[in-house]
Amino acid sequence: MNASEPVLPLHSLTLVDLEESLTAVGQPFYRAKQVMEWAYGREKRVESWDAMSNLPAALRSSLEEVHPIRIPEVVTVSGSKDTTRKLLLRLHDGELIETVLIPASPALYGEESDRRTLCVSSQVGCAYGCKFCASGLDGWKRHLSADEIVSQVLLAEKVSGERINNLVFMGMGEPMANYQNWLQAVSILNAPWGVGLGARKMTVSTSGLVPRIRDLADQPLQIRLAISLHGASDEVRSQIMPVNKKHPVAELMEACSYYSDRKKQMITFEYILIEGVNDAPSEARLLADRARGLRAKINLIPYNTVEGLPWRRPSEAAQEEFLSILQNRGIAATIRREKGHDIDAACGQLRRRIATSLQV
Ligand code: SAH
Ligand code: SF4
């Protein structure tokens, strides 16, 4: 747990944490499993200690004190059932975050696919200040606690009435900068007594925090890694991602190689295409070299306009040309054209707009 956390909310605890907490006050071991069943069981998912009817009343009220249940409030849900739905959530201290439910795209996964992906936030704001990203525009506010990360999945399933079977940590914030809380949340999401999502169904995206990439490589979890690369040379990358000055591309590539060797996994490079900034053919050739060395695949993402930022995406022809340079060099690359990205486009933008209109 994060030592600075004043309370230990129920949804921030692992089964072992809860067992320890219960046995410390003389309660039998099996109570912890009972509680987790109320918290995460498919038919239960209760949002108060009072609802746990097979627990003695006195125990319920004492547990409420030490392990409060803090499910965020759903402020708005935008989008329709068949398209991307964005949930704006208000946390216990009034901060707003967003979580985005993305149904399978038939074009990518076939008409029958039941893939439902949730794009999860890990912090309020972001300290890394990448020049193209809405999440970092207003700076960093705070880390999310483990329960605030776990709750995004619980709420998305509650609102949609559907099971999430794929998670991407690509929402607001830098998950690797909130490593302890994020990893605690991942173990709860992954656990059979918890949400029960396979680690291979989770992808963490990072702007390139090299030491944490290596830490995660040493963890047994088979979680997938995506790198927000967005520039293949230091010259281009440092212009748009300040983190590159601390961890330049060569150092990042070494950490990626360590990760894919340890996990025996293919990693993904995300590459936003921004006209005149990182879309030169020479950058595509260098990107292909980087990817080949690691056997990484590449997701090209046409830049989504962010209010207050000057850039725009290259023309479709220029996007296709960039793609073909990669593909002609034998690299597995695609252009991500997702629904829902035209309105409040990239993660972080919905919160900005709503926060401005609510004046919070
Ligand atoms: N901090 C982590 C996780 C956040 S995900 C990271 O940077 O990897 C950030 C991702 O959001 C980017 O890699 C990109 O895929 C997407 N993104 C951010 N701003 C965008 C924009 N203006 N247009 C398109 N995609 C954007
Ligand atoms: Fe932060 Fe990622 Fe946005 Fe960069 S791209 S500002 S690291 S959320």
Short mmCIF file of C-alpha atoms and ligand atoms in Angstrom, two decimals:
data_model
loop_
_atom_site.label_atom_id
_atom_site.label_comp_id
_atom_site.label_asym_id
_atom_site.label_seq_id
_atom_site.Cartn_x
_atom_site.Cartn_y
_atom_site.Cartn_z
CA MET A 1 0.00 0.00 0.00
CA ASN A 2 0.96 3.61 -0.43
CA ALA A 3 2.20 4.75 2.97
CA SER A 4 0.87 8.28 2.43
CA GLU A 5 -2.68 6.97 2.09
CA PRO A 6 -4.61 7.99 5.20
CA VAL A 7 -7.30 5.30 4.88
CA LEU A 8 -7.25 1.82 3.38
CA PRO A 9 -10.45 1.59 1.35
CA LEU A 10 -11.82 -1.88 0.82
CA HIS A 11 -11.22 -1.88 -2.92
CA SER A 12 -7.54 -1.06 -2.37
CA LEU A 13 -6.97 -4.31 -0.46
CA THR A 14 -5.83 -7.69 -1.67
CA LEU A 15 -7.29 -10.81 -0.08
CA VAL A 16 -4.11 -11.22 1.97
CA ASP A 17 -4.29 -7.58 3.17
CA LEU A 18 -7.87 -8.13 4.31
CA GLU A 19 -7.09 -11.46 5.96
CA GLU A 20 -4.32 -9.78 7.95
CA SER A 21 -6.56 -6.91 8.92
CA LEU A 22 -9.35 -9.25 10.06
CA THR A 23 -7.18 -11.71 11.96
CA ALA A 24 -5.52 -8.76 13.75
CA VAL A 25 -8.89 -7.98 15.35
CA GLY A 26 -9.59 -11.62 16.19
CA GLN A 27 -11.89 -12.39 13.26
CA PRO A 28 -11.77 -15.76 11.51
CA PHE A 29 -9.81 -16.01 8.30
CA TYR A 30 -12.79 -17.02 6.13
CA ARG A 31 -14.48 -13.66 6.63
CA ALA A 32 -12.06 -12.07 4.15
CA LYS A 33 -13.30 -14.34 1.34
CA GLN A 34 -16.90 -13.59 2.31
CA VAL A 35 -16.21 -9.85 2.06
CA MET A 36 -14.45 -10.15 -1.30
CA GLU A 37 -17.39 -12.13 -2.63
CA TRP A 38 -19.71 -9.25 -1.66
CA ALA A 39 -17.33 -6.73 -3.21
CA TYR A 40 -16.50 -8.50 -6.48
CA GLY A 41 -18.94 -11.41 -6.94
CA ARG A 42 -20.77 -11.05 -10.26
CA GLU A 43 -24.23 -10.99 -8.72
CA LYS A 44 -23.23 -8.86 -5.75
CA ARG A 45 -20.81 -5.94 -6.13
CA VAL A 46 -22.35 -4.19 -3.14
CA GLU A 47 -21.40 -0.58 -2.47
CA SER A 48 -21.87 -0.50 1.31
CA TRP A 49 -20.79 -2.60 4.28
CA ASP A 50 -24.41 -2.65 5.41
CA ALA A 51 -25.36 -4.75 2.41
CA MET A 52 -23.08 -7.62 3.51
CA SER A 53 -25.88 -9.39 5.31
CA ASN A 54 -23.99 -12.48 6.51
CA LEU A 55 -21.55 -10.36 8.51
CA PRO A 56 -22.31 -9.44 12.14
CA ALA A 57 -23.59 -5.84 12.36
CA ALA A 58 -20.91 -4.77 14.86
CA LEU A 59 -18.18 -6.08 12.58
CA ARG A 60 -19.67 -4.27 9.58
CA SER A 61 -19.58 -0.94 11.35
CA SER A 62 -16.06 -1.39 12.66
CA LEU A 63 -14.84 -2.41 9.19
CA GLU A 64 -16.53 0.60 7.68
CA GLU A 65 -14.27 2.75 9.84
CA VAL A 66 -10.99 1.13 8.80
CA HIS A 67 -11.83 0.08 5.24
CA PRO A 68 -14.43 2.48 3.84
CA ILE A 69 -16.06 1.75 0.51
CA ARG A 70 -15.50 4.72 -1.80
CA ILE A 71 -17.16 4.11 -5.14
CA PRO A 72 -16.90 7.31 -7.25
CA GLU A 73 -20.00 9.08 -8.50
CA VAL A 74 -20.83 8.80 -12.20
CA VAL A 75 -21.26 12.42 -13.35
CA THR A 76 -21.99 11.83 -17.03
CA VAL A 77 -22.02 8.98 -19.53
CA SER A 78 -21.63 10.09 -23.11
CA GLY A 79 -21.93 8.10 -26.32
CA SER A 80 -24.43 5.40 -27.21
CA LYS A 81 -24.51 1.69 -26.50
CA ASP A 82 -22.84 0.67 -29.76
CA THR A 83 -20.08 3.22 -29.73
CA THR A 84 -17.41 4.46 -27.41
CA ARG A 85 -18.89 5.50 -24.09
CA LYS A 86 -17.06 7.88 -21.80
CA LEU A 87 -17.75 7.96 -18.11
CA LEU A 88 -16.85 11.06 -16.19
CA LEU A 89 -16.33 10.16 -12.52
CA ARG A 90 -16.15 12.33 -9.43
CA LEU A 91 -13.78 11.09 -6.74
CA HIS A 92 -14.31 11.45 -2.98
CA ASP A 93 -12.40 14.75 -2.91
CA GLY A 94 -14.25 16.21 -5.90
CA GLU A 95 -11.54 15.55 -8.50
CA LEU A 96 -12.76 14.37 -11.90
CA ILE A 97 -11.39 11.52 -13.99
CA GLU A 98 -12.61 9.74 -17.07
CA THR A 99 -12.77 6.14 -18.11
CA VAL A 100 -13.65 5.13 -21.64
CA LEU A 101 -15.44 1.98 -22.78
CA ILE A 102 -14.58 0.97 -26.34
CA PRO A 103 -16.58 -1.85 -27.94
CA ALA A 104 -14.85 -4.08 -30.49
CA SER A 105 -14.52 -2.50 -33.88
CA PRO A 106 -16.08 -4.96 -36.38
CA ALA A 107 -13.60 -3.72 -38.97
CA LEU A 108 -10.70 -4.84 -36.81
CA TYR A 109 -12.06 -7.84 -34.96
CA GLY A 110 -15.00 -9.12 -37.03
CA GLU A 111 -18.76 -8.76 -36.50
CA GLU A 112 -18.86 -11.49 -33.88
CA SER A 113 -16.18 -10.11 -31.61
CA ASP A 114 -17.26 -9.56 -28.02
CA ARG A 115 -14.16 -7.61 -27.17
CA ARG A 116 -14.92 -4.74 -24.80
CA THR A 117 -11.98 -2.60 -23.87
CA LEU A 118 -11.81 -0.11 -21.03
CA CYS A 119 -9.32 2.75 -21.16
CA VAL A 120 -8.40 3.38 -17.53
CA SER A 121 -6.92 6.51 -15.90
CA SER A 122 -4.12 6.26 -13.36
CA GLN A 123 -3.66 9.83 -12.10
CA VAL A 124 -5.52 13.13 -11.91
CA GLY A 125 -3.67 15.13 -14.56
CA CYS A 126 -0.15 14.24 -15.59
CA ALA A 127 3.25 15.67 -14.75
CA TYR A 128 4.99 14.62 -17.96
CA GLY A 129 3.75 17.42 -20.17
CA CYS A 130 3.93 15.76 -23.59
CA LYS A 131 3.23 18.54 -26.04
CA PHE A 132 0.38 16.80 -27.90
CA CYS A 133 -1.59 15.55 -24.91
CA ALA A 134 -4.61 17.06 -23.15
CA SER A 135 -3.98 15.15 -19.92
CA GLY A 136 -0.83 17.06 -19.15
CA LEU A 137 -2.04 20.53 -20.13
CA ASP A 138 -3.18 21.47 -16.65
CA GLY A 139 -0.32 19.72 -14.88
CA TRP A 140 -0.46 17.00 -12.27
CA LYS A 141 -2.91 16.96 -9.35
CA ARG A 142 -2.44 13.62 -7.61
CA HIS A 143 -2.06 9.86 -7.94
CA LEU A 144 -5.14 7.66 -8.02
CA SER A 145 -5.33 5.18 -5.17
CA ALA A 146 -5.72 1.50 -6.00
CA ASP A 147 -9.47 1.55 -5.27
CA GLU A 148 -9.94 4.50 -7.61
CA ILE A 149 -8.33 2.48 -10.39
CA VAL A 150 -10.29 -0.70 -9.60
CA SER A 151 -13.58 1.24 -9.33
CA GLN A 152 -13.34 2.40 -12.94
CA VAL A 153 -13.78 -1.22 -14.06
CA LEU A 154 -16.59 -1.89 -11.58
CA LEU A 155 -18.47 1.23 -12.67
CA ALA A 156 -17.99 0.62 -16.40
CA GLU A 157 -19.43 -2.88 -15.95
CA LYS A 158 -22.30 -1.55 -13.86
CA VAL A 159 -23.21 1.23 -16.29
CA SER A 160 -22.94 -0.93 -19.40
CA GLY A 161 -24.31 -4.13 -17.90
CA GLU A 162 -21.52 -5.89 -19.76
CA ARG A 163 -18.31 -7.55 -18.80
CA ILE A 164 -15.06 -5.78 -19.64
CA ASN A 165 -12.61 -8.28 -21.10
CA ASN A 166 -9.73 -6.04 -22.10
CA LEU A 167 -8.03 -3.22 -20.20
CA VAL A 168 -5.68 -0.55 -21.46
CA PHE A 169 -4.01 1.82 -19.01
CA MET A 170 -4.03 4.63 -21.55
CA GLY A 171 -6.31 7.11 -19.85
CA MET A 172 -5.25 10.17 -17.96
CA GLY A 173 -1.90 10.02 -16.20
CA GLU A 174 1.31 8.04 -16.30
CA PRO A 175 0.69 4.63 -14.69
CA MET A 176 4.38 3.97 -14.21
CA ALA A 177 4.71 7.17 -12.14
CA ASN A 178 2.04 5.76 -9.80
CA TYR A 179 3.67 2.35 -9.84
CA GLN A 180 2.79 1.01 -6.35
CA ASN A 181 -0.90 1.91 -6.41
CA TRP A 182 -1.22 0.88 -10.03
CA LEU A 183 0.39 -2.53 -9.42
CA GLN A 184 -1.81 -3.08 -6.36
CA ALA A 185 -4.87 -2.33 -8.55
CA VAL A 186 -3.61 -4.69 -11.25
CA SER A 187 -3.26 -7.53 -8.76
CA ILE A 188 -6.85 -6.94 -7.54
CA LEU A 189 -8.16 -6.78 -11.11
CA ASN A 190 -6.26 -9.93 -11.98
CA ALA A 191 -7.09 -12.02 -8.89
CA PRO A 192 -9.63 -14.85 -9.05
CA TRP A 193 -11.27 -13.49 -5.84
CA GLY A 194 -11.29 -10.00 -7.44
CA VAL A 195 -12.29 -8.94 -10.93
CA GLY A 196 -10.64 -11.99 -12.52
CA LEU A 197 -9.19 -10.37 -15.64
CA GLY A 198 -6.23 -12.16 -17.19
CA ALA A 199 -2.95 -10.20 -17.14
CA ARG A 200 -2.59 -10.86 -20.87
CA LYS A 201 -5.80 -8.89 -21.33
CA MET A 202 -4.20 -5.82 -19.78
CA THR A 203 -1.90 -3.37 -21.53
CA VAL A 204 0.02 -0.67 -19.74
CA SER A 205 1.13 2.31 -21.75
CA THR A 206 4.06 4.43 -20.66
CA SER A 207 5.84 7.48 -21.97
CA GLY A 208 9.08 5.67 -21.13
CA LEU A 209 9.89 5.50 -17.42
CA VAL A 210 12.86 3.22 -17.88
CA PRO A 211 13.43 2.08 -14.26
CA ARG A 212 9.75 1.12 -13.87
CA ILE A 213 9.73 -0.77 -17.19
CA ARG A 214 12.59 -2.85 -15.80
CA ASP A 215 10.78 -3.32 -12.46
CA LEU A 216 7.67 -4.54 -14.26
CA ALA A 217 9.77 -6.89 -16.39
CA ASP A 218 10.93 -8.53 -13.16
CA GLN A 219 7.34 -9.09 -11.98
CA PRO A 220 5.74 -12.44 -12.82
CA LEU A 221 2.57 -10.81 -14.28
CA GLN A 222 2.31 -11.28 -18.05
CA ILE A 223 0.91 -7.80 -18.60
CA ARG A 224 1.43 -6.28 -22.05
CA LEU A 225 3.57 -3.22 -22.60
CA ALA A 226 2.94 -0.34 -24.99
CA ILE A 227 5.39 2.51 -25.38
CA SER A 228 4.25 6.02 -26.30
CA LEU A 229 7.14 6.55 -28.68
CA HIS A 230 5.94 9.29 -31.06
CA GLY A 231 9.47 10.00 -32.29
CA ALA A 232 12.21 7.61 -33.39
CA SER A 233 15.13 10.03 -33.03
CA ASP A 234 16.08 11.94 -29.88
CA GLU A 235 15.83 15.13 -31.86
CA VAL A 236 12.17 14.65 -32.71
CA ARG A 237 11.13 12.89 -29.51
CA SER A 238 12.70 15.43 -27.15
CA GLN A 239 10.80 18.21 -28.94
CA ILE A 240 7.42 16.72 -28.04
CA MET A 241 8.13 14.55 -24.97
CA PRO A 242 10.20 16.14 -22.17
CA VAL A 243 10.71 12.68 -20.60
CA ASN A 244 13.04 11.88 -23.48
CA LYS A 245 15.69 14.19 -22.05
CA LYS A 246 15.83 12.03 -18.94
CA HIS A 247 15.52 8.68 -20.71
CA PRO A 248 16.66 9.02 -24.34
CA VAL A 249 15.51 6.63 -27.06
CA ALA A 250 18.54 4.27 -26.89
CA GLU A 251 18.06 3.78 -23.13
CA LEU A 252 14.34 3.24 -23.65
CA MET A 253 14.98 0.65 -26.38
CA GLU A 254 17.30 -1.27 -24.02
CA ALA A 255 14.60 -1.37 -21.34
CA CYS A 256 12.07 -2.55 -23.96
CA SER A 257 14.42 -5.26 -25.06
CA TYR A 258 14.87 -6.36 -21.43
CA TYR A 259 11.07 -6.46 -21.07
CA SER A 260 10.39 -8.47 -24.19
CA ASP A 261 13.20 -10.93 -23.37
CA ARG A 262 11.95 -11.48 -19.82
CA LYS A 263 8.29 -11.79 -20.80
CA LYS A 264 8.78 -13.45 -24.20
CA GLN A 265 6.32 -10.90 -25.50
CA MET A 266 5.90 -8.61 -28.44
CA ILE A 267 5.63 -5.00 -27.35
CA THR A 268 3.78 -2.20 -29.10
CA PHE A 269 4.98 1.25 -30.09
CA GLU A 270 2.32 3.92 -30.22
CA TYR A 271 3.13 6.66 -32.68
CA ILE A 272 0.88 9.70 -33.08
CA LEU A 273 1.26 11.20 -36.53
CA ILE A 274 1.59 14.99 -36.34
CA GLU A 275 1.97 16.93 -39.56
CA GLY A 276 5.40 18.45 -40.01
CA VAL A 277 6.56 17.34 -36.56
CA ASN A 278 7.25 13.59 -36.66
CA ASP A 279 5.93 12.37 -40.01
CA ALA A 280 9.04 12.71 -42.21
CA PRO A 281 10.01 9.60 -44.25
CA SER A 282 13.43 9.61 -42.52
CA GLU A 283 11.69 9.26 -39.14
CA ALA A 284 9.60 6.36 -40.53
CA ARG A 285 12.78 4.58 -41.67
CA LEU A 286 14.41 5.03 -38.27
CA LEU A 287 11.20 3.88 -36.58
CA ALA A 288 11.26 0.73 -38.71
CA ASP A 289 14.85 0.05 -37.59
CA ARG A 290 13.91 0.50 -33.93
CA ALA A 291 10.91 -1.81 -34.26
CA ARG A 292 12.84 -4.48 -36.17
CA GLY A 293 15.49 -4.67 -33.45
CA LEU A 294 12.79 -5.47 -30.91
CA ARG A 295 10.30 -7.24 -33.13
CA ALA A 296 7.80 -4.65 -31.91
CA LYS A 297 4.56 -3.81 -33.68
CA ILE A 298 3.51 -0.26 -34.38
CA ASN A 299 0.19 1.49 -33.88
CA LEU A 300 0.02 4.70 -35.86
CA ILE A 301 -2.50 7.17 -34.42
CA PRO A 302 -3.56 10.19 -36.46
CA TYR A 303 -3.21 13.19 -34.12
CA ASN A 304 -6.47 14.34 -32.56
CA THR A 305 -6.79 18.08 -32.36
CA VAL A 306 -6.47 19.38 -28.81
CA GLU A 307 -7.93 22.79 -28.10
CA GLY A 308 -5.15 25.25 -27.47
CA LEU A 309 -2.51 23.23 -29.35
CA PRO A 310 -1.34 24.25 -32.80
CA TRP A 311 -0.96 20.93 -34.60
CA ARG A 312 -2.98 18.80 -36.97
CA ARG A 313 -2.83 15.31 -38.41
CA PRO A 314 -1.17 14.65 -41.79
CA SER A 315 -3.40 14.04 -44.81
CA GLU A 316 -4.65 10.46 -45.29
CA ALA A 317 -2.25 10.08 -48.20
CA ALA A 318 0.69 11.12 -46.01
CA GLN A 319 -0.46 8.76 -43.25
CA GLU A 320 -0.62 5.89 -45.76
CA GLU A 321 2.83 6.74 -47.05
CA PHE A 322 4.29 6.64 -43.55
CA LEU A 323 2.57 3.30 -43.01
CA SER A 324 3.87 1.85 -46.24
CA ILE A 325 7.48 2.76 -45.39
CA LEU A 326 7.10 0.62 -42.25
CA GLN A 327 5.26 -2.23 -43.97
CA ASN A 328 7.72 -2.33 -46.87
CA ARG A 329 10.41 -2.96 -44.29
CA GLY A 330 8.49 -5.95 -42.95
CA ILE A 331 7.19 -4.24 -39.79
CA ALA A 332 3.74 -5.14 -38.38
CA ALA A 333 2.10 -1.73 -38.40
CA THR A 334 -1.49 -0.44 -38.53
CA ILE A 335 -3.25 2.89 -38.42
CA ARG A 336 -5.68 3.10 -35.53
CA ARG A 337 -8.92 4.66 -36.69
CA GLU A 338 -11.27 4.38 -33.74
CA LYS A 339 -14.83 5.47 -33.39
CA GLY A 340 -15.52 8.12 -30.82
CA HIS A 341 -12.18 9.78 -31.26
CA ASP A 342 -13.69 12.73 -33.07
CA ILE A 343 -15.58 14.01 -30.07
CA ASP A 344 -13.41 14.96 -27.11
CA ALA A 345 -10.81 12.93 -28.91
CA ALA A 346 -7.93 11.74 -26.80
CA CYS A 347 -8.13 10.82 -23.15
CA GLY A 348 -8.08 13.83 -20.89
CA GLN A 349 -10.13 16.03 -23.16
CA LEU A 350 -13.55 15.11 -21.86
CA ARG A 351 -12.54 15.94 -18.32
CA ARG A 352 -11.09 19.25 -19.44
CA ARG A 353 -14.23 20.30 -21.24
CA ILE A 354 -16.60 19.21 -18.46
CA ALA A 355 -14.36 20.63 -15.76
CA THR A 356 -14.38 23.95 -17.58
CA SER A 357 -18.14 23.97 -17.98
CA LEU A 358 -18.74 22.88 -14.37
CA GLN A 359 -16.04 25.29 -13.27
CA VAL A 360 -14.46 22.83 -10.87
N1 SAH B 1 1.00 8.28 -19.84
C1 SAH B 1 0.90 7.08 -20.55
C2 SAH B 1 -0.49 6.58 -20.63
C3 SAH B 1 -1.44 7.60 -21.24
S1 SAH B 1 -1.85 7.09 -22.80
C4 SAH B 1 1.53 7.22 -21.92
O1 SAH B 1 1.83 8.33 -22.30
O2 SAH B 1 1.73 6.22 -22.56
C5 SAH B 1 -1.31 8.33 -23.79
C6 SAH B 1 -1.76 7.97 -25.18
O3 SAH B 1 -2.93 8.74 -25.49
C7 SAH B 1 -0.76 8.32 -26.23
O4 SAH B 1 0.22 7.37 -26.45
C8 SAH B 1 -1.66 8.38 -27.42
O5 SAH B 1 -1.92 7.09 -27.86
C9 SAH B 1 -2.92 8.99 -26.86
N2 SAH B 1 -2.98 10.42 -27.12
C10 SAH B 1 -2.66 11.45 -26.30
N3 SAH B 1 -2.84 12.63 -26.91
C11 SAH B 1 -3.29 12.36 -28.14
C12 SAH B 1 -3.67 13.16 -29.27
N4 SAH B 1 -3.65 14.48 -29.21
N5 SAH B 1 -4.06 12.52 -30.37
C13 SAH B 1 -4.11 11.17 -30.43
N6 SAH B 1 -3.78 10.37 -29.42
C14 SAH B 1 -3.37 10.95 -28.29
FE1 SF4 B 2 1.20 12.17 -19.54
FE2 SF4 B 2 1.06 10.13 -21.25
FE3 SF4 B 2 -0.12 12.49 -21.82
FE4 SF4 B 2 2.52 12.28 -21.85
S1 SF4 B 2 1.07 11.20 -23.21
S2 SF4 B 2 1.34 13.95 -20.89
S3 SF4 B 2 2.90 10.86 -20.18
S4 SF4 B 2 -0.66 11.08 -20.16
#
